[in-house]
PDB file of C-alpha atoms in Angstrom:
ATOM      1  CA  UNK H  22     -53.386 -76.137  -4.307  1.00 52.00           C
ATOM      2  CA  UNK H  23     -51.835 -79.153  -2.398  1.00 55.00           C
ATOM      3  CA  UNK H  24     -49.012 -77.085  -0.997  1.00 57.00           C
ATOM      4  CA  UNK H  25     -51.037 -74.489   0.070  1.00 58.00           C
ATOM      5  CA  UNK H  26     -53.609 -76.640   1.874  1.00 56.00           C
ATOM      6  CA  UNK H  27     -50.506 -77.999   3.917  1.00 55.00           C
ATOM      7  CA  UNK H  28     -49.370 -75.020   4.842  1.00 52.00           C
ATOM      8  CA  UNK H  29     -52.666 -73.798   6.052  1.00 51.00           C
ATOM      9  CA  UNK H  30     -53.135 -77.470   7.948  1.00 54.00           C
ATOM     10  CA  UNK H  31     -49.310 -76.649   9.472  1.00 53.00           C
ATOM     11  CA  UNK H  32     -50.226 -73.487  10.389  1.00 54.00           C
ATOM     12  CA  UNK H  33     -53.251 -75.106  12.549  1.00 55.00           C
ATOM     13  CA  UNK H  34     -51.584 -77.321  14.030  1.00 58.00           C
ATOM     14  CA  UNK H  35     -48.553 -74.795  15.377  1.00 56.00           C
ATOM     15  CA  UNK H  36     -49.879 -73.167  18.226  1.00 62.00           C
ATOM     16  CA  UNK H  37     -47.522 -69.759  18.688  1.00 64.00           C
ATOM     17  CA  UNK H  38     -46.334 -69.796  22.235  1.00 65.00           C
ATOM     18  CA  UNK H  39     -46.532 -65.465  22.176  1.00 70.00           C
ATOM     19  CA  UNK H  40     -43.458 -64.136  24.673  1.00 80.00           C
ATOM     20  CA  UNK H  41     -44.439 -64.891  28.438  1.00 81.00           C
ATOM     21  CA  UNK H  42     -42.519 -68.186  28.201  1.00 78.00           C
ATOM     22  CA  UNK H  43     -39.048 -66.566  26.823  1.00 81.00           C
ATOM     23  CA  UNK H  44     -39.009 -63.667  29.345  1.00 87.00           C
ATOM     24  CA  UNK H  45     -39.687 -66.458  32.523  1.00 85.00           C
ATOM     25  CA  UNK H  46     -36.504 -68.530  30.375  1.00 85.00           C
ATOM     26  CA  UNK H  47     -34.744 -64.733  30.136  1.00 89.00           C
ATOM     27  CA  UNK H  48     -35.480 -64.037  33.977  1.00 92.00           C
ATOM     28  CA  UNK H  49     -34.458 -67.715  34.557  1.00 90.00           C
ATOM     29  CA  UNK H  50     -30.949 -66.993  32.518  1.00 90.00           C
ATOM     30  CA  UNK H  51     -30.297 -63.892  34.401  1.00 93.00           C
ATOM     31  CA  UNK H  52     -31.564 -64.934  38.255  1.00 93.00           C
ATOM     32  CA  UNK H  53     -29.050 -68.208  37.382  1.00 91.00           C
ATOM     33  CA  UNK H  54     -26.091 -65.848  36.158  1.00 92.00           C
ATOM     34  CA  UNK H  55     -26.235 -63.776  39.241  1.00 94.00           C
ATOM     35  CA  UNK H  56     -26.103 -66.412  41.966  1.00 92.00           C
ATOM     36  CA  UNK H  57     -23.521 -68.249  40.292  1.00 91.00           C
ATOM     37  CA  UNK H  58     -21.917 -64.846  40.332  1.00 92.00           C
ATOM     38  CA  UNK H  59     -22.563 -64.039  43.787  1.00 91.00           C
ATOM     39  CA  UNK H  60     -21.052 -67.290  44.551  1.00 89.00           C
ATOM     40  CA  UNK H  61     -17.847 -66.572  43.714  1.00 90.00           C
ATOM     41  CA  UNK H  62     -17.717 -62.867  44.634  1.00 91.00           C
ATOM     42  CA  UNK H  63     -18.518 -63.693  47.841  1.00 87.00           C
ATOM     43  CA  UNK H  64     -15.004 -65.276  47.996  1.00 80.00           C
ATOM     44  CA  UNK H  65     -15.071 -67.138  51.582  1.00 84.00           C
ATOM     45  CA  UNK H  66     -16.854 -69.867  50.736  1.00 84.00           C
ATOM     46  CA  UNK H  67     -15.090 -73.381  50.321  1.00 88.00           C
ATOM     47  CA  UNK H  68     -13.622 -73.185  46.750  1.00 87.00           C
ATOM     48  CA  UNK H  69     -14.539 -77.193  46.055  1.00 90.00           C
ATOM     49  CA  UNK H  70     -18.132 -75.690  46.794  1.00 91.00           C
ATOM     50  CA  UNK H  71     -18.001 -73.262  44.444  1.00 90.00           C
ATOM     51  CA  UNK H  72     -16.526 -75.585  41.604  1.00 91.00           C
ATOM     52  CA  UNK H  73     -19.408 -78.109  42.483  1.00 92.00           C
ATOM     53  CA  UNK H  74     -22.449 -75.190  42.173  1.00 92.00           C
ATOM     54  CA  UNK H  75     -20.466 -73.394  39.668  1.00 92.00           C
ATOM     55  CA  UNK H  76     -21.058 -76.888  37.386  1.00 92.00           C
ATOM     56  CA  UNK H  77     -24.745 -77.366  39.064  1.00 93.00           C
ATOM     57  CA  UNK H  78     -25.736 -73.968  37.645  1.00 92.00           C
ATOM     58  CA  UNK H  79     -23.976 -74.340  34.401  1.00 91.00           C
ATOM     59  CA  UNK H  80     -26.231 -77.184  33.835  1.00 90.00           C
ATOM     60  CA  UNK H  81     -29.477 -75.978  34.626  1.00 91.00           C
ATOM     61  CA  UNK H  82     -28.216 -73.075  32.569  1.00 90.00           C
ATOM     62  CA  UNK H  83     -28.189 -75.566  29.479  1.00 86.00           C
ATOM     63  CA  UNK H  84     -31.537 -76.708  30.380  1.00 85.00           C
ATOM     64  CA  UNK H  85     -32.745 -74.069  29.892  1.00 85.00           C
ATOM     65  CA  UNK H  86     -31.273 -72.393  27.241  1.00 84.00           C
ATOM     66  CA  UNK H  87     -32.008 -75.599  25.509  1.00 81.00           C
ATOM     67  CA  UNK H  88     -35.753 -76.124  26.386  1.00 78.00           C
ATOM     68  CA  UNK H  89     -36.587 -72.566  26.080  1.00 77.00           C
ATOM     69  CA  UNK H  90     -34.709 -70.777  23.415  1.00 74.00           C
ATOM     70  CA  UNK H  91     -33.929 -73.705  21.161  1.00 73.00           C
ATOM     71  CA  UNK H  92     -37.302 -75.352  22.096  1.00 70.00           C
ATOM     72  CA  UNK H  93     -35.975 -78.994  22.125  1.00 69.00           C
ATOM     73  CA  UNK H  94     -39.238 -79.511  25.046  1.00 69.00           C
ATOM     74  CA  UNK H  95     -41.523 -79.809  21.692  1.00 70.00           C
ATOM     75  CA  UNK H  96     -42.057 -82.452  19.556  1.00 76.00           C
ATOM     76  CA  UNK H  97     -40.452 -83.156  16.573  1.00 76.00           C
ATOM     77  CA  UNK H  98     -36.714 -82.516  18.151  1.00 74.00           C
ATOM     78  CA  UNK H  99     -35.641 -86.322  18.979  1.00 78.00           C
ATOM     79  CA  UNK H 100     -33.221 -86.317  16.247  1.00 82.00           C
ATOM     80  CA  UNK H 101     -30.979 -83.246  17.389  1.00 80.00           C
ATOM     81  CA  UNK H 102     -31.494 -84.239  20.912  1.00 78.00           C
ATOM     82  CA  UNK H 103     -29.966 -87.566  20.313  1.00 85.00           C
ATOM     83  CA  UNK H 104     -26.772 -86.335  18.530  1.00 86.00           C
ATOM     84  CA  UNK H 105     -26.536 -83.760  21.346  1.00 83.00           C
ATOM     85  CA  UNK H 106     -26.617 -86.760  23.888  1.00 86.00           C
ATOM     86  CA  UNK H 107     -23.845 -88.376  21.390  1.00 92.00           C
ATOM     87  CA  UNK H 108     -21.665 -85.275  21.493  1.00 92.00           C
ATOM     88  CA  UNK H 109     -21.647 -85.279  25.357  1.00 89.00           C
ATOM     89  CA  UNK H 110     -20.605 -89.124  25.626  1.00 94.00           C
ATOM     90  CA  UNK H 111     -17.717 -89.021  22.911  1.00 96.00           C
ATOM     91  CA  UNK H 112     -16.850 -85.514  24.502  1.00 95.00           C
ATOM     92  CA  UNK H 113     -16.952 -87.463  27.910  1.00 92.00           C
ATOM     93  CA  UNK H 114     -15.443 -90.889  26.703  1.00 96.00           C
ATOM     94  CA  UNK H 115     -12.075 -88.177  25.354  1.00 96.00           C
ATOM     95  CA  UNK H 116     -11.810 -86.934  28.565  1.00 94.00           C
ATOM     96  CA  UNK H 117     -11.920 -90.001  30.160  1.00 94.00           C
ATOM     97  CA  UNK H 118      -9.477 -91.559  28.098  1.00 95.00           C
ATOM     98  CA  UNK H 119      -6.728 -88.184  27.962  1.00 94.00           C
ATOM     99  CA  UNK H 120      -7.135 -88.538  31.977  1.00 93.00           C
ATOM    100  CA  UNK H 121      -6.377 -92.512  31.778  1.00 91.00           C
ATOM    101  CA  UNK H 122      -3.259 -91.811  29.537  1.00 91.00           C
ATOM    102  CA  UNK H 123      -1.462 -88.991  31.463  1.00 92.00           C
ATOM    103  CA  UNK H 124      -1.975 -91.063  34.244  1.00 86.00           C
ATOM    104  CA  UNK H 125       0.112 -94.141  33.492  1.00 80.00           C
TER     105      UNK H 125
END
C-alpha cells in the first residue's frame, strides 16, 4: 500500500509539460542550425567571424539541447549538472595544458 501511495503522491507532484515546449526547443534547434549554416555558405564574411559565431551558436545550441530535451532547467538535476561542469573544466584544464607543452 505504501508504494503505491508514493507513486500516486509522485504522480501529483509531476506536472507533464505536454509538447509546446519541445517543438519551440525543436524550432529553436533548427532556426540555430540554419544561421550557423548560412554563415558559412555565405563565404565572404571574415573567417575569424565565422569561427567566433560558429562557437557562439554551438553554445546556445547546448543550452538548449540541454534545458529542453534533457530537462536539466528542473529540479532535481544538480548532481548531473555538476559533473557536466567538471567534465568541461578537466576537458578545458587538458587543453590548456597540451597547448602549454607544445609550446615550450
Amino acid at each position: 500500500m505504501s508504494e503505491q501511495h508514493s507513486a500516486v503522491e509522485e504522480q501529483k507532484h509531476h506536472k507533464h509539460e505536454g509538447p509546446k515546449k519541445h517543438i519551440v526547443a525543436f524550432i529553436m534547434s533548427i532556426l540555430l542550425t540554419i544561421i550557423a549554416f548560412a554563415m558559412v555558405a555565405a563565404g565572404e564574411i571574415n573567417t575569424t567571424f565565422i569561427y567566433m559565431f560558429l562557437v557562439l551558436m554551438a553554445a546556445i545550441q547546448v543550452f538548449v539541447q540541454m534545458g529542453f530535451w534533457m530537462h536539466m532547467k528542473d529540479r532535481g538535476h544538480a548532481f548531473p549538472i555538476i559533473g557536466i561542469l567538471m567534465g568541461v573544466f578537466v576537458v578545458f584544464t587538458i587543453v590548456i595544458m597540451a597547448e602549454y607543452w607544445a609550446w615550450w
